[in-house]
PDB file of C-alpha atoms in Angstrom:
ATOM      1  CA  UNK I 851      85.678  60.557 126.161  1.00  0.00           C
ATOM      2  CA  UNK I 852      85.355  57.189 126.508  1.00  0.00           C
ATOM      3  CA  UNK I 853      86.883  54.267 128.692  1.00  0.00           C
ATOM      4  CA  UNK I 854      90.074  53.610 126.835  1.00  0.00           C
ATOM      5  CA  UNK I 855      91.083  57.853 126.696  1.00  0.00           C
ATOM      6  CA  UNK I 856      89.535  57.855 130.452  1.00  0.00           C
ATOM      7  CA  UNK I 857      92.128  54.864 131.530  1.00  0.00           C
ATOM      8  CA  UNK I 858      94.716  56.365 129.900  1.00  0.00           C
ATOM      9  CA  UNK I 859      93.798  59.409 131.827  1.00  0.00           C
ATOM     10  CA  UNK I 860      93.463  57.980 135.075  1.00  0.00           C
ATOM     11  CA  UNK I 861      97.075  56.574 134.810  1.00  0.00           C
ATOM     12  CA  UNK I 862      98.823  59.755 133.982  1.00  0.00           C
ATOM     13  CA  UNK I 863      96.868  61.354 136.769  1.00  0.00           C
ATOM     14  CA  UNK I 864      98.415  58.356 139.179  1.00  0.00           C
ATOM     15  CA  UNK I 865     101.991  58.642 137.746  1.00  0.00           C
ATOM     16  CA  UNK I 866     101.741  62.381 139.179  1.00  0.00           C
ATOM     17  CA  UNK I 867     101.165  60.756 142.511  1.00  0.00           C
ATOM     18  CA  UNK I 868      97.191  61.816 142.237  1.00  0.00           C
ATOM     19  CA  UNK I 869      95.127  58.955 143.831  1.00  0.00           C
ATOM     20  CA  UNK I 870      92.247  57.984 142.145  1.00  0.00           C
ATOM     21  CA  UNK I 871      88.839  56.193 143.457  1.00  0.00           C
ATOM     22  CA  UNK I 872      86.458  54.769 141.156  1.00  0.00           C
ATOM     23  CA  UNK I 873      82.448  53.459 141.730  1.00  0.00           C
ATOM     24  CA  UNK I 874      82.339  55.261 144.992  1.00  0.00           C
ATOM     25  CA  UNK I 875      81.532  58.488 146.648  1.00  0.00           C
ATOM     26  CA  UNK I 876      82.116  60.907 149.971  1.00  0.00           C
ATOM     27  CA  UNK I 877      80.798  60.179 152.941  1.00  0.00           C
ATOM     28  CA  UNK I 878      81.659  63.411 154.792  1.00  0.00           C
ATOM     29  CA  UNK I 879      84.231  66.733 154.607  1.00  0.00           C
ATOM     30  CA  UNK I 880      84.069  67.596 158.033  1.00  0.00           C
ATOM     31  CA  UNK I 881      86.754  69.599 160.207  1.00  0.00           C
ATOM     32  CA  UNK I 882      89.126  68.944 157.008  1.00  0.00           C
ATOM     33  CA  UNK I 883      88.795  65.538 157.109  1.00  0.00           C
ATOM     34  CA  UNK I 884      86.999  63.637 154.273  1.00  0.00           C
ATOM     35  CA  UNK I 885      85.554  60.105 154.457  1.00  0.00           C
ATOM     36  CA  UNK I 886      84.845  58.082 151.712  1.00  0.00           C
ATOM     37  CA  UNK I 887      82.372  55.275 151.626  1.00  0.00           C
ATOM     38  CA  UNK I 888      84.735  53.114 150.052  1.00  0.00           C
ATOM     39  CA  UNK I 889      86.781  53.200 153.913  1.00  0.00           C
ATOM     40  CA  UNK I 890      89.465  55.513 152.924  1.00  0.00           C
ATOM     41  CA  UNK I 891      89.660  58.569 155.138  1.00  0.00           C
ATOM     42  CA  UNK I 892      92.139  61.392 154.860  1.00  0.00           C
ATOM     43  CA  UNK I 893      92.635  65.319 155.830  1.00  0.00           C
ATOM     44  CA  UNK I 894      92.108  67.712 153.439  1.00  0.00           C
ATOM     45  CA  UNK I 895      92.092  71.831 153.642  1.00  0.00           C
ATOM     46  CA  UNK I 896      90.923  72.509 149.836  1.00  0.00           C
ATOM     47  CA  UNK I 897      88.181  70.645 148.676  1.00  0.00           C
ATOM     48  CA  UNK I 898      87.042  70.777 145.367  1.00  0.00           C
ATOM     49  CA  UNK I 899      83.495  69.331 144.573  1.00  0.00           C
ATOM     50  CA  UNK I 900      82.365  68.437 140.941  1.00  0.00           C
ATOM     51  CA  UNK I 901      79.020  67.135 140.159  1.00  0.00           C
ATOM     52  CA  UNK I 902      78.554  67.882 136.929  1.00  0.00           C
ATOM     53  CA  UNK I 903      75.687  70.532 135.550  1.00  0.00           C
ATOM     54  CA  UNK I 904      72.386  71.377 137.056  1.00  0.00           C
ATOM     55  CA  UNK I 905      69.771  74.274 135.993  1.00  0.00           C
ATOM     56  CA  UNK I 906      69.111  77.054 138.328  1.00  0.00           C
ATOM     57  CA  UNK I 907      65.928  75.693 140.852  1.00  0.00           C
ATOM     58  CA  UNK I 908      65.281  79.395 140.413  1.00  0.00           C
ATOM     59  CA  UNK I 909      63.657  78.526 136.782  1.00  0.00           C
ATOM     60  CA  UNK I 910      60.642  77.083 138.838  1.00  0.00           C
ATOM     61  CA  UNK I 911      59.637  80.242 140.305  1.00  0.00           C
ATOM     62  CA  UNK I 912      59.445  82.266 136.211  1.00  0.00           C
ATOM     63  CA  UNK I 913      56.291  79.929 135.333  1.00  0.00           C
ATOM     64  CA  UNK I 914      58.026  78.602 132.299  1.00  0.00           C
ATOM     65  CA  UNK I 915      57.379  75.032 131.101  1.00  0.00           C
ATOM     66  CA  UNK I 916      60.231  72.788 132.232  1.00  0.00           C
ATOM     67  CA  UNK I 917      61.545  69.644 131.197  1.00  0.00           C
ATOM     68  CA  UNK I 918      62.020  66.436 133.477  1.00  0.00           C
ATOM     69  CA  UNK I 919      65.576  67.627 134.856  1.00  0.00           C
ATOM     70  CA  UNK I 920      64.197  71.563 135.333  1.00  0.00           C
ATOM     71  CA  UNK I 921      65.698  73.353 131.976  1.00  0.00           C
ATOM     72  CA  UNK I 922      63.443  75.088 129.766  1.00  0.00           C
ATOM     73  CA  UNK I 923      61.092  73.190 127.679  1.00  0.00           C
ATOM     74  CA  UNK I 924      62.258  74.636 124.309  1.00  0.00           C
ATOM     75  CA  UNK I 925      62.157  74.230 120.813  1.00  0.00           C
ATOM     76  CA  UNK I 926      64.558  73.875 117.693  1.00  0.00           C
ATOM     77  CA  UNK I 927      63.750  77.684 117.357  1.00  0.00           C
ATOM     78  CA  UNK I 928      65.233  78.368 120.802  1.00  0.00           C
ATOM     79  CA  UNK I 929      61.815  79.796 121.648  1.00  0.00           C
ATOM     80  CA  UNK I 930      59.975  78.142 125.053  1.00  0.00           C
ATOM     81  CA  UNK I 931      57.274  75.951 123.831  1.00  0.00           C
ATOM     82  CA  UNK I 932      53.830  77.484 123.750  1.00  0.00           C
ATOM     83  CA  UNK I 933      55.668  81.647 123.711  1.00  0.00           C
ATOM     84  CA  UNK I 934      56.461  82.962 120.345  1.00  0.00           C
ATOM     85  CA  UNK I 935      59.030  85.662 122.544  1.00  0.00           C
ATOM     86  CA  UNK I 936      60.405  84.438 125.216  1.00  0.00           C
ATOM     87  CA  UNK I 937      63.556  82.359 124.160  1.00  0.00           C
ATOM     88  CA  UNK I 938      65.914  80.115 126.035  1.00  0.00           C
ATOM     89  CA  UNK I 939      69.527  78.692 125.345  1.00  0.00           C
ATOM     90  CA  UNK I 940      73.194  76.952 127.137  1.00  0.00           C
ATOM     91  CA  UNK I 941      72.907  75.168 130.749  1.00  0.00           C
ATOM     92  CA  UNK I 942      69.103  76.382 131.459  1.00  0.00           C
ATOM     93  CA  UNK I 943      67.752  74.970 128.063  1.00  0.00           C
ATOM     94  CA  UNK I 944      66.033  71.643 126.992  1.00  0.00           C
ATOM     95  CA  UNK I 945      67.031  71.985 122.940  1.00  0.00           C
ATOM     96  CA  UNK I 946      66.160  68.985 120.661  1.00  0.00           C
ATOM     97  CA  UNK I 947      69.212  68.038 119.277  1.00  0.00           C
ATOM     98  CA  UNK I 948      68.194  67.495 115.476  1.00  0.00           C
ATOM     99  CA  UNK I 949      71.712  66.141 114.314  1.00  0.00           C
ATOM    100  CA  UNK I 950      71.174  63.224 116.859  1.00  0.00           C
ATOM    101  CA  UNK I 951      67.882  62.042 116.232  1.00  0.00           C
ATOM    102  CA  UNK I 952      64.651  62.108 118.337  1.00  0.00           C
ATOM    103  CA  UNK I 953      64.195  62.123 121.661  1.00  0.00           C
ATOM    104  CA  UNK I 954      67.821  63.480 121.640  1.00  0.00           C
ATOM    105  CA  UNK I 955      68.768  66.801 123.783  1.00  0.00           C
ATOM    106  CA  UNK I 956      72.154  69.094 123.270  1.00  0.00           C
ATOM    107  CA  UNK I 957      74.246  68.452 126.066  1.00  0.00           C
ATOM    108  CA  UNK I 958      74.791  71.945 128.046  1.00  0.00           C
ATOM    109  CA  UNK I 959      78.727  72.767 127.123  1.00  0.00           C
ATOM    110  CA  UNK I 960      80.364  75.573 125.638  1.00  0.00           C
ATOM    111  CA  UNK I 961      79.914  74.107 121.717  1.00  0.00           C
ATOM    112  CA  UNK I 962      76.150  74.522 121.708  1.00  0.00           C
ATOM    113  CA  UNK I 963      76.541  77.358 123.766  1.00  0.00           C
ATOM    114  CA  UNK I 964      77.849  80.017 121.612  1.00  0.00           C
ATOM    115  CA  UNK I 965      76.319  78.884 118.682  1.00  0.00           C
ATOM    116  CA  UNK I 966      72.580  78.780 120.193  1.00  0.00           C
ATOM    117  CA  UNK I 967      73.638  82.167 121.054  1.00  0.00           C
ATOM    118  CA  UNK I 968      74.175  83.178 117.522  1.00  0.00           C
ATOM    119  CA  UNK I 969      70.968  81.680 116.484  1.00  0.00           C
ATOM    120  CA  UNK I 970      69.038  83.124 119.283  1.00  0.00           C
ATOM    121  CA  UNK I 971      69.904  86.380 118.454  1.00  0.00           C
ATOM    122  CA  UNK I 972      68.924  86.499 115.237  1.00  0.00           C
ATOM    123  CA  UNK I 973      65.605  85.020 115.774  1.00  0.00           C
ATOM    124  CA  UNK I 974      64.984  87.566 118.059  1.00  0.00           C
ATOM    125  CA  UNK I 975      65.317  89.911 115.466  1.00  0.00           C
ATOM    126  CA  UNK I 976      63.033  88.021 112.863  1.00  0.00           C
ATOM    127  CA  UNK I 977      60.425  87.763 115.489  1.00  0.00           C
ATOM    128  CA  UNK I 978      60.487  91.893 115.430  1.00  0.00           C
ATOM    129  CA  UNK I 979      60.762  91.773 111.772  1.00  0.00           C
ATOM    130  CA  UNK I 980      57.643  88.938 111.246  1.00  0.00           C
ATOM    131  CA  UNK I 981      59.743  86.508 109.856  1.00  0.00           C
ATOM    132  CA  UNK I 982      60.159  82.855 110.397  1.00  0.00           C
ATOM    133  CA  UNK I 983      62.929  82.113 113.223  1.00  0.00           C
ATOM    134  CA  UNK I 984      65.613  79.561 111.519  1.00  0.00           C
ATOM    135  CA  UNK I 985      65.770  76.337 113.846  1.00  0.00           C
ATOM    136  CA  UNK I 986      69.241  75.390 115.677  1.00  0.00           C
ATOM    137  CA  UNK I 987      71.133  72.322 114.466  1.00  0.00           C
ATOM    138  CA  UNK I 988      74.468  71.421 114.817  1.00  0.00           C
ATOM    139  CA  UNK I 989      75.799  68.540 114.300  1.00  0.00           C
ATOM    140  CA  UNK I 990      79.131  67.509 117.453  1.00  0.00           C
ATOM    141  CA  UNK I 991      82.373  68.212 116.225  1.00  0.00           C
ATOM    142  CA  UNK I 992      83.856  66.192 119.208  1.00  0.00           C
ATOM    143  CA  UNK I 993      85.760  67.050 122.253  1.00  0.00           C
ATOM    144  CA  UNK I 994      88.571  67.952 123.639  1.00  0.00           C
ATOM    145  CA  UNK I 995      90.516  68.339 127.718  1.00  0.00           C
ATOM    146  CA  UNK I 996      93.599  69.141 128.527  1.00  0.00           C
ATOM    147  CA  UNK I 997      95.134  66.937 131.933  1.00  0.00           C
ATOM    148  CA  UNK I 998      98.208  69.726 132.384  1.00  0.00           C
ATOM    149  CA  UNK I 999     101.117  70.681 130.327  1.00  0.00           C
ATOM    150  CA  UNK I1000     101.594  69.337 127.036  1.00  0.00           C
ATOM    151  CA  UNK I1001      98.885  66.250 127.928  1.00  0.00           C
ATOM    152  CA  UNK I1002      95.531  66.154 127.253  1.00  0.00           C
ATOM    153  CA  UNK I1003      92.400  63.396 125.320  1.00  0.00           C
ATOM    154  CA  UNK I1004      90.574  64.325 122.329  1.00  0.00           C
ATOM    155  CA  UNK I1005      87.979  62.288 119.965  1.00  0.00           C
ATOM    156  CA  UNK I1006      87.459  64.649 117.068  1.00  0.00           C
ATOM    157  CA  UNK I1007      84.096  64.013 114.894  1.00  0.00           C
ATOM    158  CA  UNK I1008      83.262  60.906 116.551  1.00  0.00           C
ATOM    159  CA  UNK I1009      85.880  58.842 115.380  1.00  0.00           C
ATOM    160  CA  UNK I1010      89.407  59.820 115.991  1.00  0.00           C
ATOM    161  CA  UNK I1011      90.825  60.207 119.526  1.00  0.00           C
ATOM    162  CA  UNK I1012      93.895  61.551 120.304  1.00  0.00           C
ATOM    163  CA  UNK I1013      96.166  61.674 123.263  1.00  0.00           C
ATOM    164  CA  UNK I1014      99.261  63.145 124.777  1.00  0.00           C
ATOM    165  CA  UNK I1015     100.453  66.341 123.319  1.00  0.00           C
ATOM    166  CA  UNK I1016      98.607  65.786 119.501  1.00  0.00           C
ATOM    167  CA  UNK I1017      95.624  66.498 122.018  1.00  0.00           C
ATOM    168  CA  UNK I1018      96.697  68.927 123.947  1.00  0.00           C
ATOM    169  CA  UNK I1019      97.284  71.037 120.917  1.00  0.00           C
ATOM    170  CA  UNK I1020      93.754  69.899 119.607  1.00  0.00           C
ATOM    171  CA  UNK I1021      92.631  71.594 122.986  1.00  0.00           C
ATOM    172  CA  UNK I1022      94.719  74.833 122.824  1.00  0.00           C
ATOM    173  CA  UNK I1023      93.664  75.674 119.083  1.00  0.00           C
ATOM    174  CA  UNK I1024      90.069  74.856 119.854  1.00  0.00           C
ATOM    175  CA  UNK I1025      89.523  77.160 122.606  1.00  0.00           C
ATOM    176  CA  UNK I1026      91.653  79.705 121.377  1.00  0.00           C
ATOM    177  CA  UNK I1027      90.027  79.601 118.507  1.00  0.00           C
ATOM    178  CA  UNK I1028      86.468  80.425 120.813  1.00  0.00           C
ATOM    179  CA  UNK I1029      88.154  83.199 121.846  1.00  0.00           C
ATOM    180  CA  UNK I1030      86.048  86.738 121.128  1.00  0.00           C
ATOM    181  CA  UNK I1031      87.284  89.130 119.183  1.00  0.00           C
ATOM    182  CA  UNK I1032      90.405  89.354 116.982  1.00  0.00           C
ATOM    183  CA  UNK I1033      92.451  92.033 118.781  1.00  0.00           C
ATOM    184  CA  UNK I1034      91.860  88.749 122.131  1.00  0.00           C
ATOM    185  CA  UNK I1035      92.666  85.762 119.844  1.00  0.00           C
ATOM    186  CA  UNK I1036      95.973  87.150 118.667  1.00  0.00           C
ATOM    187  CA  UNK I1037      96.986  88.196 122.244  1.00  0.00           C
ATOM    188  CA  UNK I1038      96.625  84.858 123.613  1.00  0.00           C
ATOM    189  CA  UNK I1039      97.601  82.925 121.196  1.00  0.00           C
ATOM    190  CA  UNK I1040     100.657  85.176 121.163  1.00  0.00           C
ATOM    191  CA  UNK I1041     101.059  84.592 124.948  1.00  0.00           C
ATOM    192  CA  UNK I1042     100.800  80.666 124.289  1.00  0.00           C
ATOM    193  CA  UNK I1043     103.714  81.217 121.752  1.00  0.00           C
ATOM    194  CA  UNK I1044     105.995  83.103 123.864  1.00  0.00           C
ATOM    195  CA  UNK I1045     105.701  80.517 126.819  1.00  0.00           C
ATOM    196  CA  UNK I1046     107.321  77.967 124.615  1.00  0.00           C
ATOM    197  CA  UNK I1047     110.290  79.481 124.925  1.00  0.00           C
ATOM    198  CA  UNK I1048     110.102  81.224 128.251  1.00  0.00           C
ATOM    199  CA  UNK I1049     109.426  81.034 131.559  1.00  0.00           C
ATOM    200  CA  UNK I1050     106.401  80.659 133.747  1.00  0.00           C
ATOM    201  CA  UNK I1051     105.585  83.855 135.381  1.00  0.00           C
ATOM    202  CA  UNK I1052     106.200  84.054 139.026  1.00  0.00           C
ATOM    203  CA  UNK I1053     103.339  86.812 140.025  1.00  0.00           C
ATOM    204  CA  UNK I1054     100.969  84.440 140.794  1.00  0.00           C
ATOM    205  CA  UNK I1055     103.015  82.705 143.606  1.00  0.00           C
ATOM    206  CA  UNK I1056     102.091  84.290 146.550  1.00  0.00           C
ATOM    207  CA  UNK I1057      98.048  83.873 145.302  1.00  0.00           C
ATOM    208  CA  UNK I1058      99.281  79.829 145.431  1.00  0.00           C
ATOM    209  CA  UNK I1059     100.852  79.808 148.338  1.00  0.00           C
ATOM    210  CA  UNK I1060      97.277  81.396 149.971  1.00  0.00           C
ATOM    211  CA  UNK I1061      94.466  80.241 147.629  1.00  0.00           C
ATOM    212  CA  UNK I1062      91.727  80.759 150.354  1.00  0.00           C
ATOM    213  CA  UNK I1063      92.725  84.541 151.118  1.00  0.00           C
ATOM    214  CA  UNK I1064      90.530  85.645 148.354  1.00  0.00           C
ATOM    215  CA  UNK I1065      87.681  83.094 149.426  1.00  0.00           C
ATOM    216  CA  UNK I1066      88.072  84.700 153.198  1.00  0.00           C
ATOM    217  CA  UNK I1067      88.396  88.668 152.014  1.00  0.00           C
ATOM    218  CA  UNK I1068      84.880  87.939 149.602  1.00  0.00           C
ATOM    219  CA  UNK I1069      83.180  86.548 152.653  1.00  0.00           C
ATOM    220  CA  UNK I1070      83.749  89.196 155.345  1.00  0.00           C
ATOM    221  CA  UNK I1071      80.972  91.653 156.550  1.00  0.00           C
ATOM    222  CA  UNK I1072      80.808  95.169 154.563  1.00  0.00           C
ATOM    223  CA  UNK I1073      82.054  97.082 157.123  1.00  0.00           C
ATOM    224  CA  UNK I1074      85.275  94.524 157.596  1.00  0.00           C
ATOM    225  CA  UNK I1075      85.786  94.086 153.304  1.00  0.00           C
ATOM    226  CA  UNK I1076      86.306  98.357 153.017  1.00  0.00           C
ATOM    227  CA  UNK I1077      88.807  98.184 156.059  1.00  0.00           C
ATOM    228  CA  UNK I1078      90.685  95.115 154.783  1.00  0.00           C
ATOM    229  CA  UNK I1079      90.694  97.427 151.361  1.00  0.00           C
ATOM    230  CA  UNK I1080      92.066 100.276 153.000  1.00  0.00           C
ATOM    231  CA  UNK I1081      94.701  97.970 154.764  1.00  0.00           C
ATOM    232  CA  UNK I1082      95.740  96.525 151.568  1.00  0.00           C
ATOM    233  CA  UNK I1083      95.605 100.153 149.435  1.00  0.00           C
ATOM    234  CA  UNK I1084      98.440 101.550 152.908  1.00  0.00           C
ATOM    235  CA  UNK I1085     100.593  98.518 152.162  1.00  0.00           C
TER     236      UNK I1085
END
């Protein structure tokens, strides 16, 4: 997003009483308690790791060619280099991004995503048919992330950035727009439209009030999961 939308980010995120540590990292989460190598220490139940995206080390063991990170070496036609049918695409693939120059590679997110998809599938079916597969190119429209309610940073075809709620709207017409199917679109978007003027739901309360119930259930032994089940199904 860039530094200025990312400061602007970081203070909203502080004026919610969120503390924020920059050009440092964690030491340890043990026994709920996190150190930082910056000093600060602190105890924590829930701890949410994100380290951006990595491919599969499972992609090692297909015999594919891989790039230097470990996505598949592929080419503009989303076909692995050197295999005229075996194709690759999203978070696994190494694509040449054309509308960036060479030496340039799409960056694995949801944009490229769907729209290698597209391509993919219809070169599958030229392959079958013994045509010539059409190369993916797409040139970035921008992006777009919403920081809560009403808030959210946006740079829209490399030029424009937005903030506040212009950009949180930017976010909510994007991705509802990504949304499959007609009959899905107009439901959610429909759902969006009705929360403006009423309330939050309050089903989901007792799931926040014990977020690591689920995580504890989807961990038990067989045997233990279809009693819990059974338990739940009586009550």
């Amino acid at each position: 997003m860039g530094p200025d939308l990312g400061v602007w980010t970081m203070q909203k995120l502080e004026e919610r009483g969120i503390e924020v540590y920059l050009n440092t990292s964690m030491e340890s989460c043990l026994g709920q308690h996190v150190v930082l190598k910056n000093g600060v220490e602190t105890p924590a139940s829930t701890i949410v790791w994100t380290a951006g995206v990595k491919p599969s080390p499972l992609l090692a063991d297909f015999g594919l060619p891989l790039g230097p990170k470990g996505h598949i070496d592929t080419a503009p036609t989303l076909q692995v280099q050197g295999m005229d049918y075996v194709w690759a695409a999203g978070d696994t693939a190494q694509v040449p991004d054309l509308a960036s120059g060479e030496g340039a590679w799409c960056p694995p997110n949801a944009q490229h995503a769907v729209r290698q998809a597209l391509v993919l599938g219809d070169n599958v079916i030229a392959r079958l048919r013994d045509d010539e597969p059409r190369i993916y190119r797409h040139k970035n429209l921008g992006a777009v992330a919403g920081i809560g309610l009403h808030k959210g940073v946006a740079i829209l075809f490399g030029k424009y950035r937005l903030k506040g709620r212009p950009a949180w709207w930017f976010h909510r017409l994007y991705h509802g727009s990504r949304v499959p199917t007609m009959n899905r679109k107009l439901r959610v978007f429909l759902d969006w439209t009705l929360a403006v003027f009423l309330r939050r739901e309050t089903v989901g309360l007792p799931a926040m009030a014990h977020p690591r119930d689920a995580f504890v259930d989807a961990s038990l032994p067989e045997p233990l999961l279809r009693r819990a089940d059974r338990a739940n199904s009586l009550s």
